[in-house]
PDB file of C-alpha atoms in Angstrom:
ATOM      1  CA  MET A   1     -12.999  24.895  -0.372  1.00 39.00           C
ATOM      2  CA  LEU A   2      -9.260  25.180  -0.436  1.00 36.00           C
ATOM      3  CA  ASP A   3      -9.072  28.511   1.801  1.00 45.00           C
ATOM      4  CA  THR A   4     -11.286  26.940   4.080  1.00 42.00           C
ATOM      5  CA  LEU A   5      -8.820  23.964   4.450  1.00 39.00           C
ATOM      6  CA  LEU A   6      -5.637  26.266   4.798  1.00 38.00           C
ATOM      7  CA  SER A   7      -7.433  28.131   7.433  1.00 43.00           C
ATOM      8  CA  THR A   8      -8.484  24.725   9.293  1.00 46.00           C
ATOM      9  CA  VAL A   9      -5.286  23.129   9.412  1.00 46.00           C
ATOM     10  CA  PRO A  10      -1.936  25.377  10.179  1.00 47.00           C
ATOM     11  CA  LEU A  11       0.512  24.736   7.140  1.00 52.00           C
ATOM     12  CA  ASP A  12       3.438  23.817   9.799  1.00 52.00           C
ATOM     13  CA  ALA A  13       0.718  20.882  10.699  1.00 51.00           C
ATOM     14  CA  LEU A  14       0.816  19.522   7.049  1.00 57.00           C
ATOM     15  CA  ALA A  15       4.499  20.085   6.855  1.00 64.00           C
ATOM     16  CA  VAL A  16       4.871  17.939   9.670  1.00 58.00           C
ATOM     17  CA  ARG A  17       2.496  15.416   8.246  1.00 55.00           C
ATOM     18  CA  MET A  18       4.237  15.122   4.862  1.00 63.00           C
ATOM     19  CA  LEU A  19       7.807  15.334   6.220  1.00 68.00           C
ATOM     20  CA  ALA A  20       7.416  12.615   8.868  1.00 59.00           C
ATOM     21  CA  THR A  21       5.910   9.851   6.173  1.00 56.00           C
ATOM     22  CA  ALA A  22       8.367  10.606   3.745  1.00 63.00           C
ATOM     23  CA  PHE A  23      10.980  10.148   6.256  1.00 66.00           C
ATOM     24  CA  VAL A  24       9.613   6.328   7.092  1.00 53.00           C
ATOM     25  CA  VAL A  25       8.503   5.858   3.580  1.00 55.00           C
ATOM     26  CA  MET A  26      12.380   6.545   2.814  1.00 61.00           C
ATOM     27  CA  ALA A  27      13.924   4.563   5.371  1.00 58.00           C
ATOM     28  CA  VAL A  28      11.993   1.321   5.026  1.00 51.00           C
ATOM     29  CA  SER A  29      12.080   1.535   1.281  1.00 56.00           C
ATOM     30  CA  TRP A  30      15.668   1.644   1.868  1.00 63.00           C
ATOM     31  CA  ALA A  31      15.572  -1.631   3.652  1.00 58.00           C
ATOM     32  CA  VAL A  32      13.300  -3.184   1.009  1.00 54.00           C
ATOM     33  CA  GLY A  33      15.729  -2.691  -1.803  1.00 60.00           C
ATOM     34  CA  ALA A  34      18.478  -4.249   0.521  1.00 67.00           C
ATOM     35  CA  PHE A  35      16.801  -7.674   0.513  1.00 65.00           C
ATOM     36  CA  GLY A  36      16.049  -8.215  -3.430  1.00 63.00           C
ATOM     37  CA  PRO A  37      12.689  -9.078  -4.584  1.00 58.00           C
ATOM     38  CA  LEU A  38      11.294 -12.035  -2.708  1.00 60.00           C
ATOM     39  CA  ILE A  39      11.929 -10.576   0.747  1.00 64.00           C
ATOM     40  CA  GLY A  40      11.630  -6.930  -0.509  1.00 62.00           C
ATOM     41  CA  GLY A  41       7.986  -7.666  -2.123  1.00 61.00           C
ATOM     42  CA  ALA A  42       6.847  -8.888   1.424  1.00 63.00           C
ATOM     43  CA  LEU A  43       8.559  -6.160   3.391  1.00 66.00           C
ATOM     44  CA  ALA A  44       7.105  -3.693   0.873  1.00 66.00           C
ATOM     45  CA  GLY A  45       3.756  -5.091   2.895  1.00 69.00           C
ATOM     46  CA  LEU A  46       4.714  -2.778   5.975  1.00 75.00           C
ATOM     47  CA  PRO A  47       2.142  -0.397   6.329  1.00 82.00           C
ATOM     48  CA  ILE A  48       4.864   3.105   5.598  1.00 75.00           C
ATOM     49  CA  ILE A  49       1.758   4.677   4.040  1.00 74.00           C
ATOM     50  CA  LEU A  50      -1.072   3.814   5.867  1.00 81.00           C
ATOM     51  CA  GLY A  51       0.696   3.871   9.006  1.00 82.00           C
ATOM     52  CA  PRO A  52       1.314   7.470   9.133  1.00 80.00           C
ATOM     53  CA  GLY A  53      -2.063   8.150   7.611  1.00 81.00           C
ATOM     54  CA  PHE A  54      -4.183   6.978   9.734  1.00 89.00           C
ATOM     55  CA  TYR A  55      -1.738   7.923  12.597  1.00 86.00           C
ATOM     56  CA  PHE A  56      -2.666  12.066  11.837  1.00 81.00           C
ATOM     57  CA  LEU A  57      -6.116  10.964  10.638  1.00 86.00           C
ATOM     58  CA  ALA A  58      -7.132   9.185  14.166  1.00 88.00           C
ATOM     59  CA  ALA A  59      -5.934  12.206  15.816  1.00 84.00           C
ATOM     60  CA  GLN A  60      -8.252  14.397  14.314  1.00 83.00           C
ATOM     61  CA  ALA A  61     -11.245  12.195  13.579  1.00 86.00           C
ATOM     62  CA  PRO A  62     -13.689  10.268  15.697  1.00 92.00           C
ATOM     63  CA  ALA A  63     -13.223   6.684  16.247  1.00 93.00           C
ATOM     64  CA  ALA A  64     -16.101   5.473  13.834  1.00 93.00           C
ATOM     65  CA  PHE A  65     -14.993   7.368  11.021  1.00 91.00           C
ATOM     66  CA  VAL A  66     -11.782   5.656  11.471  1.00 93.00           C
ATOM     67  CA  ALA A  67     -13.014   2.523  11.410  1.00 94.00           C
ATOM     68  CA  GLN A  68     -15.034   3.087   8.140  1.00 93.00           C
ATOM     69  CA  THR A  69     -12.295   4.423   6.599  1.00 92.00           C
ATOM     70  CA  ALA A  70      -9.917   1.228   7.397  1.00 95.00           C
ATOM     71  CA  ALA A  71     -12.876  -0.637   6.471  1.00 94.00           C
ATOM     72  CA  TYR A  72     -12.557   1.091   2.849  1.00 92.00           C
ATOM     73  CA  ALA A  73      -8.668   1.288   2.357  1.00 92.00           C
ATOM     74  CA  LEU A  74      -9.412  -2.862   3.168  1.00 95.00           C
ATOM     75  CA  LEU A  75     -11.444  -2.883  -0.008  1.00 94.00           C
ATOM     76  CA  SER A  76      -8.931  -0.229  -1.948  1.00 93.00           C
ATOM     77  CA  LEU A  77      -6.240  -3.112  -1.241  1.00 96.00           C
ATOM     78  CA  CYS A  78      -8.438  -5.426  -3.238  1.00 96.00           C
ATOM     79  CA  ALA A  79      -8.155  -2.752  -6.221  1.00 96.00           C
ATOM     80  CA  THR A  80      -3.989  -2.493  -5.509  1.00 95.00           C
ATOM     81  CA  GLN A  81      -4.019  -6.444  -6.047  1.00 97.00           C
ATOM     82  CA  CYS A  82      -5.718  -5.638  -9.904  1.00 98.00           C
ATOM     83  CA  PHE A  83      -2.837  -3.162 -10.511  1.00 97.00           C
ATOM     84  CA  LEU A  84      -0.245  -5.017  -9.148  1.00 97.00           C
ATOM     85  CA  LEU A  85      -1.728  -7.980 -11.658  1.00 98.00           C
ATOM     86  CA  CYS A  86      -2.395  -5.806 -14.485  1.00 98.00           C
ATOM     87  CA  TYR A  87       1.382  -4.307 -14.364  1.00 98.00           C
ATOM     88  CA  ILE A  88       2.754  -7.784 -14.092  1.00 97.00           C
ATOM     89  CA  ALA A  89       0.387  -9.573 -17.044  1.00 97.00           C
ATOM     90  CA  VAL A  90       1.618  -6.548 -19.599  1.00 97.00           C
ATOM     91  CA  ALA A  91       5.188  -5.487 -18.269  1.00 96.00           C
ATOM     92  CA  ALA A  92       6.694  -7.829 -20.813  1.00 93.00           C
ATOM     93  CA  ARG A  93       4.931  -6.004 -23.823  1.00 94.00           C
ATOM     94  CA  THR A  94       4.986  -2.842 -22.758  1.00 95.00           C
ATOM     95  CA  PRO A  95       7.327   0.306 -21.857  1.00 94.00           C
ATOM     96  CA  PRO A  96       7.089   1.430 -18.060  1.00 90.00           C
ATOM     97  CA  TRP A  97       4.701   4.653 -18.370  1.00 92.00           C
ATOM     98  CA  THR A  98       2.392   2.627 -20.434  1.00 96.00           C
ATOM     99  CA  SER A  99       2.242   0.006 -18.230  1.00 96.00           C
ATOM    100  CA  LEU A 100       1.942   1.897 -14.959  1.00 94.00           C
ATOM    101  CA  GLY A 101      -1.114   3.588 -17.030  1.00 96.00           C
ATOM    102  CA  CYS A 102      -2.713   0.280 -17.602  1.00 97.00           C
ATOM    103  CA  ALA A 103      -2.079  -0.471 -14.038  1.00 97.00           C
ATOM    104  CA  VAL A 104      -3.821   2.562 -12.457  1.00 94.00           C
ATOM    105  CA  GLY A 105      -6.542   2.007 -15.077  1.00 97.00           C
ATOM    106  CA  ALA A 106      -6.999  -1.574 -13.331  1.00 97.00           C
ATOM    107  CA  TRP A 107      -6.976   0.086  -9.811  1.00 95.00           C
ATOM    108  CA  LEU A 108      -9.583   3.191 -10.997  1.00 92.00           C
ATOM    109  CA  LEU A 109     -11.983   0.620 -12.154  1.00 96.00           C
ATOM    110  CA  ALA A 110     -11.891  -1.563  -9.459  1.00 96.00           C
ATOM    111  CA  ALA A 111     -12.143   1.084  -6.708  1.00 92.00           C
ATOM    112  CA  LEU A 112     -15.106   2.664  -8.262  1.00 91.00           C
ATOM    113  CA  ALA A 113     -17.037  -0.925  -8.537  1.00 93.00           C
ATOM    114  CA  LEU A 114     -15.409  -1.409  -4.550  1.00 92.00           C
ATOM    115  CA  ARG A 115     -16.648   1.462  -3.447  1.00 87.00           C
ATOM    116  CA  GLN A 116     -20.588   0.455  -3.913  1.00 90.00           C
ATOM    117  CA  LEU A 117     -20.086  -2.100  -1.470  1.00 91.00           C
ATOM    118  CA  PRO A 118     -20.705  -1.187   2.073  1.00 89.00           C
ATOM    119  CA  ALA A 119     -17.766  -1.581   4.632  1.00 85.00           C
ATOM    120  CA  GLN A 120     -17.426  -4.147   6.506  1.00 92.00           C
ATOM    121  CA  PRO A 121     -14.122  -5.243   7.787  1.00 94.00           C
ATOM    122  CA  VAL A 122     -14.855  -8.937   7.879  1.00 95.00           C
ATOM    123  CA  ALA A 123     -16.190  -9.128   4.564  1.00 95.00           C
ATOM    124  CA  GLY A 124     -13.887  -7.208   2.904  1.00 96.00           C
ATOM    125  CA  ALA A 125     -10.932  -9.159   4.164  1.00 96.00           C
ATOM    126  CA  LEU A 126     -12.769 -12.387   2.830  1.00 97.00           C
ATOM    127  CA  LEU A 127     -13.300 -10.308  -0.499  1.00 97.00           C
ATOM    128  CA  PHE A 128      -9.571  -9.992  -0.317  1.00 97.00           C
ATOM    129  CA  ILE A 129      -8.295 -13.239   0.452  1.00 97.00           C
ATOM    130  CA  ALA A 130      -9.927 -14.079  -2.452  1.00 98.00           C
ATOM    131  CA  VAL A 131      -9.374 -11.513  -4.661  1.00 98.00           C
ATOM    132  CA  THR A 132      -5.298 -12.361  -3.802  1.00 97.00           C
ATOM    133  CA  ALA A 133      -5.594 -15.863  -4.658  1.00 97.00           C
ATOM    134  CA  LEU A 134      -7.310 -15.260  -7.628  1.00 98.00           C
ATOM    135  CA  CYS A 135      -4.355 -12.904  -8.836  1.00 97.00           C
ATOM    136  CA  LEU A 136      -1.848 -15.288  -7.651  1.00 96.00           C
ATOM    137  CA  ARG A 137      -2.957 -18.456  -9.608  1.00 97.00           C
ATOM    138  CA  ILE A 138      -2.812 -15.991 -13.116  1.00 97.00           C
ATOM    139  CA  GLY A 139      -0.180 -13.804 -12.210  1.00 96.00           C
ATOM    140  CA  ARG A 140       2.108 -16.642 -11.747  1.00 95.00           C
ATOM    141  CA  ARG A 141       1.935 -17.651 -15.719  1.00 95.00           C
ATOM    142  CA  PHE A 142       3.947 -14.434 -16.055  1.00 95.00           C
ATOM    143  CA  LEU A 143       6.961 -15.247 -14.259  1.00 92.00           C
ATOM    144  CA  LEU A 144       9.911 -15.378 -16.448  1.00 85.00           C
ATOM    145  CA  PRO A 145      12.478 -17.800 -15.793  1.00 77.00           C
ATOM    146  CA  ARG A 146      15.408 -15.370 -15.213  1.00 57.00           C
ATOM    147  CA  GLY A 147      16.054 -15.105 -11.813  1.00 52.00           C
ATOM    148  CA  PRO A 148      15.528 -12.093  -9.939  1.00 47.00           C
ATOM    149  CA  ALA A 149      18.624  -9.574  -9.137  1.00 51.00           C
ATOM    150  CA  LYS A 150      19.376  -7.921  -5.848  1.00 49.00           C
ATOM    151  CA  GLY A 151      19.211  -4.082  -6.399  1.00 52.00           C
ATOM    152  CA  LYS A 152      19.264  -0.872  -4.035  1.00 54.00           C
ATOM    153  CA  ALA A 153      17.346   2.073  -4.546  1.00 55.00           C
ATOM    154  CA  GLY A 154      19.121   5.752  -5.367  1.00 61.00           C
ATOM    155  CA  PHE A 155      18.464   8.438  -3.006  1.00 64.00           C
ATOM    156  CA  GLY A 156      16.292  10.067  -5.808  1.00 67.00           C
ATOM    157  CA  LEU A 157      13.812   7.420  -5.977  1.00 63.00           C
ATOM    158  CA  LEU A 158      13.862   7.185  -2.153  1.00 62.00           C
ATOM    159  CA  ALA A 159      12.960  11.338  -2.158  1.00 70.00           C
ATOM    160  CA  LEU A 160      10.356  10.693  -4.858  1.00 68.00           C
ATOM    161  CA  ARG A 161       8.552   8.124  -3.288  1.00 64.00           C
ATOM    162  CA  GLY A 162       8.955   9.561   0.328  1.00 65.00           C
ATOM    163  CA  LEU A 163       7.401  12.866  -1.531  1.00 71.00           C
ATOM    164  CA  LEU A 164       4.721  11.297  -2.871  1.00 69.00           C
ATOM    165  CA  ALA A 165       3.268   9.294  -0.172  1.00 64.00           C
ATOM    166  CA  GLY A 166       3.787  12.725   2.491  1.00 67.00           C
ATOM    167  CA  THR A 167       1.690  14.827  -0.276  1.00 71.00           C
ATOM    168  CA  LEU A 168      -0.914  11.746  -0.142  1.00 66.00           C
ATOM    169  CA  VAL A 169      -0.988  11.419   3.475  1.00 62.00           C
ATOM    170  CA  ALA A 170      -0.970  15.447   4.153  1.00 68.00           C
ATOM    171  CA  ALA A 171      -3.596  16.072   1.381  1.00 70.00           C
ATOM    172  CA  VAL A 172      -6.117  12.887   2.273  1.00 65.00           C
ATOM    173  CA  THR A 173      -6.139  13.402   5.999  1.00 61.00           C
ATOM    174  CA  THR A 174      -5.891  17.067   5.966  1.00 65.00           C
ATOM    175  CA  ALA A 175      -9.398  16.717   3.660  1.00 66.00           C
ATOM    176  CA  SER A 176     -11.052  13.497   5.179  1.00 60.00           C
ATOM    177  CA  GLN A 177     -14.113  15.726   6.225  1.00 63.00           C
ATOM    178  CA  TRP A 178     -14.692  16.450   2.234  1.00 74.00           C
ATOM    179  CA  LEU A 179     -13.724  13.465   0.792  1.00 74.00           C
ATOM    180  CA  GLY A 180     -15.509  11.054   3.578  1.00 79.00           C
ATOM    181  CA  ALA A 181     -15.052   7.832   4.479  1.00 76.00           C
ATOM    182  CA  THR A 182     -14.907   6.130   1.597  1.00 79.00           C
ATOM    183  CA  GLY A 183     -12.611   8.451  -0.324  1.00 80.00           C
ATOM    184  CA  ALA A 184     -10.505   8.560   2.196  1.00 76.00           C
ATOM    185  CA  GLY A 185      -9.819   5.022   2.610  1.00 78.00           C
ATOM    186  CA  LEU A 186      -9.355   4.179  -0.845  1.00 79.00           C
ATOM    187  CA  LEU A 187      -7.466   7.404  -1.947  1.00 79.00           C
ATOM    188  CA  LEU A 188      -5.052   6.223   1.280  1.00 77.00           C
ATOM    189  CA  ALA A 189      -4.510   2.872   0.129  1.00 81.00           C
ATOM    190  CA  PHE A 190      -3.592   3.861  -3.440  1.00 83.00           C
ATOM    191  CA  PRO A 191      -0.593   2.297  -4.311  1.00 83.00           C
ATOM    192  CA  ILE A 192       1.929   5.304  -5.001  1.00 78.00           C
ATOM    193  CA  GLY A 193       4.686   3.340  -3.565  1.00 75.00           C
ATOM    194  CA  TYR A 194       4.446   0.213  -5.738  1.00 80.00           C
ATOM    195  CA  SER A 195       3.872   2.962  -8.292  1.00 82.00           C
ATOM    196  CA  VAL A 196       7.251   4.342  -7.736  1.00 75.00           C
ATOM    197  CA  VAL A 197       9.385   1.317  -7.220  1.00 75.00           C
ATOM    198  CA  ALA A 198       7.631  -0.711 -10.091  1.00 81.00           C
ATOM    199  CA  ILE A 199       8.772   1.891 -13.039  1.00 80.00           C
ATOM    200  CA  THR A 200      12.396   2.465 -11.209  1.00 74.00           C
ATOM    201  CA  LEU A 201      12.510  -1.562 -11.306  1.00 75.00           C
ATOM    202  CA  HIS A 202      11.278  -1.751 -14.705  1.00 81.00           C
ATOM    203  CA  GLN A 203      13.857   0.628 -16.111  1.00 77.00           C
ATOM    204  CA  LYS A 204      16.970  -0.370 -14.167  1.00 74.00           C
ATOM    205  CA  LEU A 205      16.664  -4.209 -13.049  1.00 73.00           C
ATOM    206  CA  GLY A 206      14.040  -5.301 -16.161  1.00 82.00           C
ATOM    207  CA  THR A 207      11.154  -7.228 -16.476  1.00 89.00           C
ATOM    208  CA  ALA A 208      12.273 -10.145 -14.719  1.00 87.00           C
ATOM    209  CA  SER A 209      13.425  -8.635 -11.558  1.00 82.00           C
ATOM    210  CA  LEU A 210       9.892  -6.335 -11.915  1.00 85.00           C
ATOM    211  CA  ILE A 211       7.908  -9.273 -12.610  1.00 91.00           C
ATOM    212  CA  ALA A 212       9.166 -11.626  -9.886  1.00 87.00           C
ATOM    213  CA  THR A 213       8.989  -8.572  -6.981  1.00 82.00           C
ATOM    214  CA  LEU A 214       5.497  -7.802  -7.639  1.00 89.00           C
ATOM    215  CA  TYR A 215       4.602 -10.901  -7.667  1.00 92.00           C
ATOM    216  CA  SER A 216       5.594 -11.220  -4.344  1.00 86.00           C
ATOM    217  CA  ALA A 217       3.907  -8.238  -3.029  1.00 87.00           C
ATOM    218  CA  LEU A 218       0.729  -9.622  -4.375  1.00 93.00           C
ATOM    219  CA  LEU A 219       1.254 -11.566  -1.118  1.00 89.00           C
ATOM    220  CA  GLY A 220       3.383  -9.041   0.392  1.00 86.00           C
ATOM    221  CA  THR A 221       0.168  -6.911   0.619  1.00 92.00           C
ATOM    222  CA  ALA A 222      -2.007  -9.007   2.684  1.00 92.00           C
ATOM    223  CA  SER A 223      -0.197  -7.436   5.596  1.00 91.00           C
ATOM    224  CA  LEU A 224      -1.753  -4.033   4.549  1.00 93.00           C
ATOM    225  CA  ALA A 225      -4.945  -6.183   4.931  1.00 95.00           C
ATOM    226  CA  ALA A 226      -4.271  -6.974   8.132  1.00 95.00           C
ATOM    227  CA  PHE A 227      -3.558  -3.580   9.025  1.00 96.00           C
ATOM    228  CA  CYS A 228      -6.841  -2.210   7.620  1.00 96.00           C
ATOM    229  CA  ALA A 229      -9.058  -5.461   9.361  1.00 96.00           C
ATOM    230  CA  ALA A 230      -7.652  -5.182  12.269  1.00 97.00           C
ATOM    231  CA  LEU A 231      -7.777  -1.146  12.689  1.00 97.00           C
ATOM    232  CA  ALA A 232     -11.812  -1.307  11.670  1.00 96.00           C
ATOM    233  CA  LEU A 233     -12.588  -3.772  14.331  1.00 97.00           C
ATOM    234  CA  ALA A 234     -10.636  -2.156  16.842  1.00 96.00           C
ATOM    235  CA  ALA A 235     -10.659   1.634  16.387  1.00 95.00           C
ATOM    236  CA  PRO A 236     -14.598   1.728  18.023  1.00 95.00           C
ATOM    237  CA  HIS A 237     -13.445  -0.138  21.190  1.00 94.00           C
ATOM    238  CA  TRP A 238     -10.339   0.701  22.180  1.00 96.00           C
ATOM    239  CA  THR A 239      -8.234   4.155  22.415  1.00 94.00           C
ATOM    240  CA  PRO A 240      -6.809   5.713  19.161  1.00 93.00           C
ATOM    241  CA  ASN A 241      -2.701   4.125  20.315  1.00 93.00           C
ATOM    242  CA  ALA A 242      -3.874   0.974  21.321  1.00 96.00           C
ATOM    243  CA  ALA A 243      -6.001   0.400  18.039  1.00 96.00           C
ATOM    244  CA  LEU A 244      -3.186   1.727  15.741  1.00 95.00           C
ATOM    245  CA  ALA A 245      -0.328  -0.680  17.775  1.00 95.00           C
ATOM    246  CA  TRP A 246      -2.646  -3.773  17.536  1.00 96.00           C
ATOM    247  CA  ALA A 247      -3.201  -3.137  13.637  1.00 96.00           C
ATOM    248  CA  LEU A 248       0.493  -2.369  13.567  1.00 93.00           C
ATOM    249  CA  ALA A 249       1.578  -5.646  15.368  1.00 94.00           C
ATOM    250  CA  ALA A 250      -1.144  -7.926  13.187  1.00 94.00           C
ATOM    251  CA  SER A 251       0.525  -6.125   9.769  1.00 92.00           C
ATOM    252  CA  MET A 252       4.309  -6.905  11.130  1.00 89.00           C
ATOM    253  CA  THR A 253       3.297 -10.279  12.781  1.00 90.00           C
ATOM    254  CA  PHE A 254       2.127 -11.260   9.016  1.00 87.00           C
ATOM    255  CA  THR A 255       5.323  -9.675   7.280  1.00 84.00           C
ATOM    256  CA  LEU A 256       7.416 -11.422   9.749  1.00 83.00           C
ATOM    257  CA  ALA A 257       5.837 -14.560   8.906  1.00 84.00           C
ATOM    258  CA  LEU A 258       6.294 -14.423   4.840  1.00 79.00           C
ATOM    259  CA  VAL A 259      10.090 -13.102   5.255  1.00 75.00           C
ATOM    260  CA  ILE A 260      10.339 -16.400   7.331  1.00 81.00           C
ATOM    261  CA  ARG A 261       8.810 -18.197   4.745  1.00 78.00           C
ATOM    262  CA  ARG A 262      10.333 -17.248   1.764  1.00 69.00           C
ATOM    263  CA  ARG A 263      13.567 -17.606   3.935  1.00 70.00           C
ATOM    264  CA  LEU A 264      13.118 -20.809   4.522  1.00 74.00           C
ATOM    265  CA  ALA A 265      12.096 -21.795   1.133  1.00 69.00           C
ATOM    266  CA  MET A 266      15.448 -19.865  -0.296  1.00 64.00           C
ATOM    267  CA  ALA A 267      18.084 -21.936   1.724  1.00 66.00           C
ATOM    268  CA  ARG A 268      16.463 -25.310   0.330  1.00 64.00           C
TER     269      ARG A 268
END
């Protein structure tokens, strides 16, 4: 299978996908680190991994496949909310890597259950709203009174996050014909960025800042859901570039609304 994969897609194309995604992830991650947990959690919802992933996928796959993959990515984001909630719940009692292991386990269990559902963007969006509301309600009890601190990610973190994200996108988009729409959609939305950020914040800024950031990210992830839902609905009817532009606009509009809302709340 590996020989077939490498002969189908040139290595230079794989390198371009990896480096392009890594650059986008590093640039946005640096910006997120400069704004602190509350606004940073909202900005973290920008499709910095899903965007490049679906761009490359749309260039090589039929529109129906792209739409179905986006619908499954939307379901995978429900599992991402479970990932965030689990990390929030155990962070105060367990070390970083143990917390991450628990969160990944929660994501895996949720993803395995969600992959049995049909890929319908409207139903997926409603399910995401319900899961997010529940996670916000439960996660609120784990917030710590200590105010979150700002912190900029070092170059090592940015490089690691970019490399991991680039590798994920290159692998999933290249192997999409073997993974199918279900596998590609679930893996593209795997919270690799949240994993790297959670470990780093837990180690460097402490539990209170970590929990505040991840709790904020529960709502920020809705921007990713808006991207996936918009793409799943538009891909069968529009050109790939138009569908991607519409999905990106939906995501950025939601993110902008969150940032403005939180800036107003912080100013009070």
